[in-house]
Amino acid sequence: MSKPDTIVLIHGFWVTPRSWEDWIAHYEAKGFKVIAPAYPGFEVEVEALRADTTPIENLSVDAVVDKIAGIIEGLDAPPIIMGHSAGGVFTQLLLDRGLGAVGVTFNSAPTEGVKVVPLSQIKSTFPVLKNPANHHKAVPISFEQWNYAFTNTFPEDEARRLYDRYAIPVSGRVLFDSVLANFQPGHQSTWVDYSNDKRAPLLFISGSEDNIMPPKVQASNAKHYKSAATTTEVKVYDGYPHLLPAAPGWQSIADEALTWALTHTP
């Protein structure tokens, strides 16, 4: 197989593809075609989603994965798939479908069956999960909540700038359903086959200072994969928060992730 020439960047919750803006330019400068797909209904700007949260309220995991799968299936060759936060879950779901040449996740949320729930994660998501009525809402995030969950290592002025530029409400339904997946009978929307021998290689990248998805979450997620026929690795970067793609030094992480991906392409 020739090395991939396309990178698909999948954003997480509380943000849009705009959160990848620097990475898009970085990888394009290296000669790659870069696709940063929006979730269904998220094809508008951040400001528009804040004004009309209907697409957020209507969001579902299956709709996101189906949309991105359709984009990948339309490519001439399997791409590198990279996902941040919830985008890490979508990356795993896409790889499990047999899509992508290789996958890299950054501070990934867990797939079904991962039961590690650190206290900082509970604190980060409690503003949404504390009220069952939020299940049917698009729930906004305050700056204080954003700063704890996403930008806890940033100076306050930079944290506020990123909040103003990137932050949107989150889908209460998807967040609730993801949390409850381990307590529902049968496979839920974030289930993957951890014994899938045909899954592409996968790297979990973690930031040591991430409050919402600490490294122990990715470590547990990676340990669930049982196949010896494919590669699953974990790497932790000291000093990085959840919003790793915007943290100082992100360029070196982007380059190391790309090198790993190209090296591990079958």
PDB file of C-alpha atoms in Angstrom:
ATOM      1  CA  MET A   1       0.000   0.000   0.000  1.00  0.00           C
ATOM      2  CA  SER A   2       1.305   3.477  -0.845  1.00  0.00           C
ATOM      3  CA  LYS A   3       1.516   6.017   1.957  1.00  0.00           C
ATOM      4  CA  PRO A   4      -1.679   8.057   2.508  1.00  0.00           C
ATOM      5  CA  ASP A   5      -1.814  11.540   1.020  1.00  0.00           C
ATOM      6  CA  THR A   6      -5.014  12.588   2.828  1.00  0.00           C
ATOM      7  CA  ILE A   7      -5.630  13.351   6.495  1.00  0.00           C
ATOM      8  CA  VAL A   8      -9.133  13.444   7.990  1.00  0.00           C
ATOM      9  CA  LEU A   9      -9.354  15.535  11.190  1.00  0.00           C
ATOM     10  CA  ILE A  10     -12.411  14.901  13.375  1.00  0.00           C
ATOM     11  CA  HIS A  11     -13.332  17.482  16.001  1.00  0.00           C
ATOM     12  CA  GLY A  12     -14.802  16.825  19.432  1.00  0.00           C
ATOM     13  CA  PHE A  13     -17.754  18.140  21.419  1.00  0.00           C
ATOM     14  CA  TRP A  14     -18.055  21.764  22.533  1.00  0.00           C
ATOM     15  CA  VAL A  15     -16.117  22.805  19.381  1.00  0.00           C
ATOM     16  CA  THR A  16     -16.360  22.673  15.565  1.00  0.00           C
ATOM     17  CA  PRO A  17     -13.882  22.017  12.713  1.00  0.00           C
ATOM     18  CA  ARG A  18     -12.578  25.527  13.361  1.00  0.00           C
ATOM     19  CA  SER A  19     -10.628  24.020  16.265  1.00  0.00           C
ATOM     20  CA  TRP A  20      -8.388  22.316  13.673  1.00  0.00           C
ATOM     21  CA  GLU A  21      -7.606  25.510  11.742  1.00  0.00           C
ATOM     22  CA  ASP A  22      -3.891  25.566  12.577  1.00  0.00           C
ATOM     23  CA  TRP A  23      -3.457  21.843  11.967  1.00  0.00           C
ATOM     24  CA  ILE A  24      -5.136  22.101   8.579  1.00  0.00           C
ATOM     25  CA  ALA A  25      -2.654  24.746   7.476  1.00  0.00           C
ATOM     26  CA  HIS A  26       0.248  22.815   9.027  1.00  0.00           C
ATOM     27  CA  TYR A  27      -0.491  19.561   7.224  1.00  0.00           C
ATOM     28  CA  GLU A  28      -1.414  21.258   3.958  1.00  0.00           C
ATOM     29  CA  ALA A  29       1.995  22.966   4.002  1.00  0.00           C
ATOM     30  CA  LYS A  30       3.502  19.472   4.076  1.00  0.00           C
ATOM     31  CA  GLY A  31       1.644  18.547   0.892  1.00  0.00           C
ATOM     32  CA  PHE A  32      -1.286  16.621   2.345  1.00  0.00           C
ATOM     33  CA  LYS A  33      -4.915  16.996   1.417  1.00  0.00           C
ATOM     34  CA  VAL A  34      -6.709  17.747   4.683  1.00  0.00           C
ATOM     35  CA  ILE A  35     -10.417  17.217   5.320  1.00  0.00           C
ATOM     36  CA  ALA A  36     -11.985  18.457   8.571  1.00  0.00           C
ATOM     37  CA  PRO A  37     -15.626  17.380   8.305  1.00  0.00           C
ATOM     38  CA  ALA A  38     -18.310  19.000  10.405  1.00  0.00           C
ATOM     39  CA  TYR A  39     -20.934  16.988  12.225  1.00  0.00           C
ATOM     40  CA  PRO A  40     -24.313  16.980  10.454  1.00  0.00           C
ATOM     41  CA  GLY A  41     -25.748  20.489  10.715  1.00  0.00           C
ATOM     42  CA  PHE A  42     -22.445  21.907  11.970  1.00  0.00           C
ATOM     43  CA  GLU A  43     -21.411  23.125   8.515  1.00  0.00           C
ATOM     44  CA  VAL A  44     -21.986  26.722   9.625  1.00  0.00           C
ATOM     45  CA  GLU A  45     -19.742  28.995  11.656  1.00  0.00           C
ATOM     46  CA  VAL A  46     -19.390  28.860  15.444  1.00  0.00           C
ATOM     47  CA  GLU A  47     -21.394  32.036  15.839  1.00  0.00           C
ATOM     48  CA  ALA A  48     -24.319  30.590  13.872  1.00  0.00           C
ATOM     49  CA  LEU A  49     -24.418  27.448  16.042  1.00  0.00           C
ATOM     50  CA  ARG A  50     -24.504  29.584  19.155  1.00  0.00           C
ATOM     51  CA  ALA A  51     -27.438  31.512  17.727  1.00  0.00           C
ATOM     52  CA  ASP A  52     -29.375  28.446  16.557  1.00  0.00           C
ATOM     53  CA  THR A  53     -28.571  25.285  18.490  1.00  0.00           C
ATOM     54  CA  THR A  54     -31.048  23.049  16.653  1.00  0.00           C
ATOM     55  CA  PRO A  55     -28.319  20.984  14.905  1.00  0.00           C
ATOM     56  CA  ILE A  56     -26.685  20.354  18.285  1.00  0.00           C
ATOM     57  CA  GLU A  57     -29.970  19.244  19.847  1.00  0.00           C
ATOM     58  CA  ASN A  58     -30.600  16.844  16.947  1.00  0.00           C
ATOM     59  CA  LEU A  59     -27.115  15.309  16.919  1.00  0.00           C
ATOM     60  CA  SER A  60     -26.529  11.546  17.141  1.00  0.00           C
ATOM     61  CA  VAL A  61     -23.402   9.394  17.106  1.00  0.00           C
ATOM     62  CA  ASP A  62     -24.657   7.275  14.218  1.00  0.00           C
ATOM     63  CA  ALA A  63     -25.343  10.336  12.067  1.00  0.00           C
ATOM     64  CA  VAL A  64     -21.830  11.683  12.669  1.00  0.00           C
ATOM     65  CA  VAL A  65     -20.122   8.394  11.876  1.00  0.00           C
ATOM     66  CA  ASP A  66     -22.274   7.739   8.805  1.00  0.00           C
ATOM     67  CA  LYS A  67     -21.503  11.183   7.395  1.00  0.00           C
ATOM     68  CA  ILE A  68     -17.751  10.894   7.878  1.00  0.00           C
ATOM     69  CA  ALA A  69     -17.759   7.295   6.634  1.00  0.00           C
ATOM     70  CA  GLY A  70     -19.409   8.473   3.432  1.00  0.00           C
ATOM     71  CA  ILE A  71     -16.691  11.081   2.935  1.00  0.00           C
ATOM     72  CA  ILE A  72     -13.916   8.539   3.499  1.00  0.00           C
ATOM     73  CA  GLU A  73     -15.528   5.962   1.235  1.00  0.00           C
ATOM     74  CA  GLY A  74     -15.530   8.562  -1.545  1.00  0.00           C
ATOM     75  CA  LEU A  75     -11.755   8.998  -1.424  1.00  0.00           C
ATOM     76  CA  ASP A  76      -9.398   7.317  -3.869  1.00  0.00           C
ATOM     77  CA  ALA A  77      -7.376   5.696  -1.072  1.00  0.00           C
ATOM     78  CA  PRO A  78      -7.704   5.149   2.682  1.00  0.00           C
ATOM     79  CA  PRO A  79      -6.659   8.255   4.635  1.00  0.00           C
ATOM     80  CA  ILE A  80      -5.014   8.880   7.964  1.00  0.00           C
ATOM     81  CA  ILE A  81      -7.830   9.491  10.454  1.00  0.00           C
ATOM     82  CA  MET A  82      -7.136  11.733  13.443  1.00  0.00           C
ATOM     83  CA  GLY A  83      -9.683  12.624  16.111  1.00  0.00           C
ATOM     84  CA  HIS A  84      -9.709  14.831  19.188  1.00  0.00           C
ATOM     85  CA  SER A  85     -11.833  14.076  22.264  1.00  0.00           C
ATOM     86  CA  ALA A  86     -15.195  12.734  21.012  1.00  0.00           C
ATOM     87  CA  GLY A  87     -13.513  12.718  17.612  1.00  0.00           C
ATOM     88  CA  GLY A  88     -11.306   9.982  19.067  1.00  0.00           C
ATOM     89  CA  VAL A  89     -14.393   7.832  19.593  1.00  0.00           C
ATOM     90  CA  PHE A  90     -15.499   8.497  16.028  1.00  0.00           C
ATOM     91  CA  THR A  91     -12.006   7.583  14.824  1.00  0.00           C
ATOM     92  CA  GLN A  92     -12.251   4.240  16.619  1.00  0.00           C
ATOM     93  CA  LEU A  93     -15.730   3.569  15.228  1.00  0.00           C
ATOM     94  CA  LEU A  94     -14.547   4.322  11.686  1.00  0.00           C
ATOM     95  CA  LEU A  95     -11.482   2.086  12.028  1.00  0.00           C
ATOM     96  CA  ASP A  96     -13.732  -0.688  13.329  1.00  0.00           C
ATOM     97  CA  ARG A  97     -15.772  -0.360  10.121  1.00  0.00           C
ATOM     98  CA  GLY A  98     -12.614  -1.068   8.141  1.00  0.00           C
ATOM     99  CA  LEU A  99     -12.082   2.542   7.097  1.00  0.00           C
ATOM    100  CA  GLY A 100      -8.799   4.446   7.181  1.00  0.00           C
ATOM    101  CA  ALA A 101      -5.199   3.340   6.707  1.00  0.00           C
ATOM    102  CA  VAL A 102      -4.247   4.260  10.269  1.00  0.00           C
ATOM    103  CA  GLY A 103      -5.740   6.195  13.192  1.00  0.00           C
ATOM    104  CA  VAL A 104      -4.464   8.635  15.795  1.00  0.00           C
ATOM    105  CA  THR A 105      -6.530  10.041  18.657  1.00  0.00           C
ATOM    106  CA  PHE A 106      -5.788  12.989  20.941  1.00  0.00           C
ATOM    107  CA  ASN A 107      -7.262  12.969  24.462  1.00  0.00           C
ATOM    108  CA  SER A 108      -9.898  10.555  23.244  1.00  0.00           C
ATOM    109  CA  ALA A 109     -13.222   9.993  24.929  1.00  0.00           C
ATOM    110  CA  PRO A 110     -13.843   6.288  25.641  1.00  0.00           C
ATOM    111  CA  THR A 111     -15.724   3.754  23.591  1.00  0.00           C
ATOM    112  CA  GLU A 112     -18.324   1.488  25.165  1.00  0.00           C
ATOM    113  CA  GLY A 113     -16.985  -0.795  27.869  1.00  0.00           C
ATOM    114  CA  VAL A 114     -14.353   1.584  29.244  1.00  0.00           C
ATOM    115  CA  LYS A 115     -15.492   2.181  32.809  1.00  0.00           C
ATOM    116  CA  VAL A 116     -12.688   4.373  34.168  1.00  0.00           C
ATOM    117  CA  VAL A 117     -14.284   7.624  35.376  1.00  0.00           C
ATOM    118  CA  PRO A 118     -11.754   9.983  37.033  1.00  0.00           C
ATOM    119  CA  LEU A 119     -13.060  12.605  39.463  1.00  0.00           C
ATOM    120  CA  SER A 120     -11.847  15.444  37.228  1.00  0.00           C
ATOM    121  CA  GLN A 121     -13.942  13.986  34.410  1.00  0.00           C
ATOM    122  CA  ILE A 122     -17.017  13.979  36.624  1.00  0.00           C
ATOM    123  CA  LYS A 123     -16.357  17.607  37.547  1.00  0.00           C
ATOM    124  CA  SER A 124     -15.880  18.557  33.879  1.00  0.00           C
ATOM    125  CA  THR A 125     -19.138  16.991  32.686  1.00  0.00           C
ATOM    126  CA  PHE A 126     -21.264  17.570  35.802  1.00  0.00           C
ATOM    127  CA  PRO A 127     -22.705  20.893  34.538  1.00  0.00           C
ATOM    128  CA  VAL A 128     -24.421  18.877  31.798  1.00  0.00           C
ATOM    129  CA  LEU A 129     -25.139  15.589  33.563  1.00  0.00           C
ATOM    130  CA  LYS A 130     -26.437  17.087  36.834  1.00  0.00           C
ATOM    131  CA  ASN A 131     -29.827  17.791  35.264  1.00  0.00           C
ATOM    132  CA  PRO A 132     -31.669  14.982  33.405  1.00  0.00           C
ATOM    133  CA  ALA A 133     -33.630  17.667  31.531  1.00  0.00           C
ATOM    134  CA  ASN A 134     -30.397  18.481  29.682  1.00  0.00           C
ATOM    135  CA  HIS A 135     -30.762  15.185  27.803  1.00  0.00           C
ATOM    136  CA  HIS A 136     -32.861  16.938  25.190  1.00  0.00           C
ATOM    137  CA  LYS A 137     -30.972  20.234  25.095  1.00  0.00           C
ATOM    138  CA  ALA A 138     -27.917  21.913  23.663  1.00  0.00           C
ATOM    139  CA  VAL A 139     -26.110  22.813  26.873  1.00  0.00           C
ATOM    140  CA  PRO A 140     -23.799  25.861  26.837  1.00  0.00           C
ATOM    141  CA  ILE A 141     -20.433  25.885  28.556  1.00  0.00           C
ATOM    142  CA  SER A 142     -19.374  28.838  30.704  1.00  0.00           C
ATOM    143  CA  PHE A 143     -15.871  30.221  30.523  1.00  0.00           C
ATOM    144  CA  GLU A 144     -15.107  28.857  33.988  1.00  0.00           C
ATOM    145  CA  GLN A 145     -16.236  25.375  32.934  1.00  0.00           C
ATOM    146  CA  TRP A 146     -14.299  25.665  29.662  1.00  0.00           C
ATOM    147  CA  ASN A 147     -11.149  26.768  31.450  1.00  0.00           C
ATOM    148  CA  TYR A 148     -11.262  23.816  33.853  1.00  0.00           C
ATOM    149  CA  ALA A 149     -12.062  21.201  31.198  1.00  0.00           C
ATOM    150  CA  PHE A 150     -10.160  22.490  28.158  1.00  0.00           C
ATOM    151  CA  THR A 151      -7.564  25.176  28.868  1.00  0.00           C
ATOM    152  CA  ASN A 152      -6.404  24.690  32.455  1.00  0.00           C
ATOM    153  CA  THR A 153      -2.723  25.150  31.495  1.00  0.00           C
ATOM    154  CA  PHE A 154      -3.274  28.332  29.450  1.00  0.00           C
ATOM    155  CA  PRO A 155      -2.922  31.944  30.592  1.00  0.00           C
ATOM    156  CA  GLU A 156      -6.400  33.325  31.212  1.00  0.00           C
ATOM    157  CA  ASP A 157      -6.316  35.789  28.313  1.00  0.00           C
ATOM    158  CA  GLU A 158      -5.458  33.016  25.847  1.00  0.00           C
ATOM    159  CA  ALA A 159      -8.046  30.707  27.378  1.00  0.00           C
ATOM    160  CA  ARG A 160     -10.685  33.415  26.902  1.00  0.00           C
ATOM    161  CA  ARG A 161      -9.621  34.008  23.310  1.00  0.00           C
ATOM    162  CA  LEU A 162      -9.980  30.318  22.515  1.00  0.00           C
ATOM    163  CA  TYR A 163     -13.321  30.168  24.327  1.00  0.00           C
ATOM    164  CA  ASP A 164     -14.627  33.057  22.240  1.00  0.00           C
ATOM    165  CA  ARG A 165     -13.328  31.540  19.032  1.00  0.00           C
ATOM    166  CA  TYR A 166     -14.172  27.859  19.465  1.00  0.00           C
ATOM    167  CA  ALA A 167     -16.718  27.091  22.192  1.00  0.00           C
ATOM    168  CA  ILE A 168     -20.279  26.001  21.370  1.00  0.00           C
ATOM    169  CA  PRO A 169     -22.962  24.177  23.406  1.00  0.00           C
ATOM    170  CA  VAL A 170     -22.850  20.401  23.640  1.00  0.00           C
ATOM    171  CA  SER A 171     -25.489  17.821  22.795  1.00  0.00           C
ATOM    172  CA  GLY A 172     -26.949  16.644  26.075  1.00  0.00           C
ATOM    173  CA  ARG A 173     -28.432  13.606  24.373  1.00  0.00           C
ATOM    174  CA  VAL A 174     -25.132  12.341  22.974  1.00  0.00           C
ATOM    175  CA  LEU A 175     -23.274  13.015  26.217  1.00  0.00           C
ATOM    176  CA  PHE A 176     -25.911  11.288  28.349  1.00  0.00           C
ATOM    177  CA  ASP A 177     -26.146   8.334  25.955  1.00  0.00           C
ATOM    178  CA  SER A 178     -22.368   7.907  25.910  1.00  0.00           C
ATOM    179  CA  VAL A 179     -22.213   7.849  29.710  1.00  0.00           C
ATOM    180  CA  LEU A 180     -25.123   5.416  29.966  1.00  0.00           C
ATOM    181  CA  ALA A 181     -23.815   3.073  27.246  1.00  0.00           C
ATOM    182  CA  ASN A 182     -22.148   0.802  29.804  1.00  0.00           C
ATOM    183  CA  PHE A 183     -25.435   0.348  31.661  1.00  0.00           C
ATOM    184  CA  GLN A 184     -27.713  -0.461  28.717  1.00  0.00           C
ATOM    185  CA  PRO A 185     -28.270  -4.010  27.434  1.00  0.00           C
ATOM    186  CA  GLY A 186     -26.741  -4.844  24.069  1.00  0.00           C
ATOM    187  CA  HIS A 187     -24.341  -2.857  21.939  1.00  0.00           C
ATOM    188  CA  GLN A 188     -24.825   0.918  21.923  1.00  0.00           C
ATOM    189  CA  SER A 189     -23.672   3.468  19.355  1.00  0.00           C
ATOM    190  CA  THR A 190     -20.117   3.754  20.747  1.00  0.00           C
ATOM    191  CA  TRP A 191     -19.417   0.003  20.737  1.00  0.00           C
ATOM    192  CA  VAL A 192     -16.436  -1.366  18.832  1.00  0.00           C
ATOM    193  CA  ASP A 193     -15.161  -4.907  18.323  1.00  0.00           C
ATOM    194  CA  TYR A 194     -12.044  -4.937  20.497  1.00  0.00           C
ATOM    195  CA  SER A 195     -10.945  -8.213  18.875  1.00  0.00           C
ATOM    196  CA  ASN A 196     -11.156  -6.930  15.299  1.00  0.00           C
ATOM    197  CA  ASP A 197      -8.009  -8.300  13.617  1.00  0.00           C
ATOM    198  CA  LYS A 198      -8.616  -6.205  10.489  1.00  0.00           C
ATOM    199  CA  ARG A 199      -8.667  -2.855  12.261  1.00  0.00           C
ATOM    200  CA  ALA A 200      -5.983  -0.387  11.151  1.00  0.00           C
ATOM    201  CA  PRO A 201      -3.166   0.569  13.564  1.00  0.00           C
ATOM    202  CA  LEU A 202      -4.221   3.002  16.288  1.00  0.00           C
ATOM    203  CA  LEU A 203      -2.276   5.435  18.473  1.00  0.00           C
ATOM    204  CA  PHE A 204      -3.762   7.066  21.568  1.00  0.00           C
ATOM    205  CA  ILE A 205      -2.096  10.393  22.426  1.00  0.00           C
ATOM    206  CA  SER A 206      -2.840  11.827  25.871  1.00  0.00           C
ATOM    207  CA  GLY A 207      -2.113  15.112  27.609  1.00  0.00           C
ATOM    208  CA  SER A 208      -0.970  14.641  31.205  1.00  0.00           C
ATOM    209  CA  GLU A 209      -2.945  17.663  32.455  1.00  0.00           C
ATOM    210  CA  ASP A 210      -6.232  16.827  30.741  1.00  0.00           C
ATOM    211  CA  ASN A 211      -9.083  17.142  33.237  1.00  0.00           C
ATOM    212  CA  ILE A 212     -11.994  15.940  31.127  1.00  0.00           C
ATOM    213  CA  MET A 213     -10.289  12.919  29.501  1.00  0.00           C
ATOM    214  CA  PRO A 214      -7.204  12.141  31.624  1.00  0.00           C
ATOM    215  CA  PRO A 215      -4.556   9.691  30.362  1.00  0.00           C
ATOM    216  CA  LYS A 216      -5.989   6.834  32.441  1.00  0.00           C
ATOM    217  CA  VAL A 217      -9.080   6.946  30.199  1.00  0.00           C
ATOM    218  CA  GLN A 218      -7.062   6.358  27.029  1.00  0.00           C
ATOM    219  CA  ALA A 219      -4.860   3.792  28.770  1.00  0.00           C
ATOM    220  CA  SER A 220      -7.926   1.786  29.752  1.00  0.00           C
ATOM    221  CA  ASN A 221      -9.443   2.198  26.284  1.00  0.00           C
ATOM    222  CA  ALA A 222      -6.261   0.884  24.656  1.00  0.00           C
ATOM    223  CA  LYS A 223      -6.078  -2.117  27.014  1.00  0.00           C
ATOM    224  CA  HIS A 224      -9.528  -3.214  25.879  1.00  0.00           C
ATOM    225  CA  TYR A 225      -8.178  -3.973  22.410  1.00  0.00           C
ATOM    226  CA  LYS A 226      -7.300  -7.673  22.355  1.00  0.00           C
ATOM    227  CA  SER A 227      -6.142  -8.337  18.791  1.00  0.00           C
ATOM    228  CA  ALA A 228      -2.501  -9.285  18.344  1.00  0.00           C
ATOM    229  CA  ALA A 229      -2.846  -8.862  14.587  1.00  0.00           C
ATOM    230  CA  THR A 230      -2.866  -5.060  14.655  1.00  0.00           C
ATOM    231  CA  THR A 231      -1.072  -2.301  16.551  1.00  0.00           C
ATOM    232  CA  THR A 232      -2.485  -0.317  19.469  1.00  0.00           C
ATOM    233  CA  GLU A 233      -0.143   2.102  21.265  1.00  0.00           C
ATOM    234  CA  VAL A 234      -0.386   4.902  23.833  1.00  0.00           C
ATOM    235  CA  LYS A 235       1.808   7.974  24.226  1.00  0.00           C
ATOM    236  CA  VAL A 236       1.489  10.638  26.952  1.00  0.00           C
ATOM    237  CA  TYR A 237       2.753  14.207  26.550  1.00  0.00           C
ATOM    238  CA  ASP A 238       3.582  15.975  29.787  1.00  0.00           C
ATOM    239  CA  GLY A 239       2.013  19.349  30.495  1.00  0.00           C
ATOM    240  CA  TYR A 240      -0.751  19.287  27.891  1.00  0.00           C
ATOM    241  CA  PRO A 241      -4.447  19.971  28.651  1.00  0.00           C
ATOM    242  CA  HIS A 242      -7.545  18.741  26.866  1.00  0.00           C
ATOM    243  CA  LEU A 243      -7.335  21.399  24.142  1.00  0.00           C
ATOM    244  CA  LEU A 244      -4.045  19.889  23.033  1.00  0.00           C
ATOM    245  CA  PRO A 245      -4.451  20.928  19.357  1.00  0.00           C
ATOM    246  CA  ALA A 246      -4.164  24.595  20.404  1.00  0.00           C
ATOM    247  CA  ALA A 247      -1.563  24.286  23.184  1.00  0.00           C
ATOM    248  CA  PRO A 248       1.965  25.685  22.763  1.00  0.00           C
ATOM    249  CA  GLY A 249       4.139  23.048  21.125  1.00  0.00           C
ATOM    250  CA  TRP A 250       1.282  21.426  19.245  1.00  0.00           C
ATOM    251  CA  GLN A 251       3.377  21.468  16.061  1.00  0.00           C
ATOM    252  CA  SER A 252       5.806  18.868  17.384  1.00  0.00           C
ATOM    253  CA  ILE A 253       2.928  16.632  18.479  1.00  0.00           C
ATOM    254  CA  ALA A 254       1.292  17.019  15.066  1.00  0.00           C
ATOM    255  CA  ASP A 255       4.553  16.048  13.375  1.00  0.00           C
ATOM    256  CA  GLU A 256       5.172  13.075  15.663  1.00  0.00           C
ATOM    257  CA  ALA A 257       1.606  11.874  15.156  1.00  0.00           C
ATOM    258  CA  LEU A 258       2.030  12.112  11.403  1.00  0.00           C
ATOM    259  CA  THR A 259       5.366  10.292  11.485  1.00  0.00           C
ATOM    260  CA  TRP A 260       3.821   7.499  13.574  1.00  0.00           C
ATOM    261  CA  ALA A 261       0.885   7.255  11.196  1.00  0.00           C
ATOM    262  CA  LEU A 262       3.062   7.030   8.088  1.00  0.00           C
ATOM    263  CA  THR A 263       5.400   4.540   9.736  1.00  0.00           C
ATOM    264  CA  HIS A 264       2.532   2.298  10.784  1.00  0.00           C
ATOM    265  CA  THR A 265       0.592   2.381   7.534  1.00  0.00           C
ATOM    266  CA  PRO A 266       0.374  -1.303   6.493  1.00  0.00           C
TER     267      PRO A 266
END
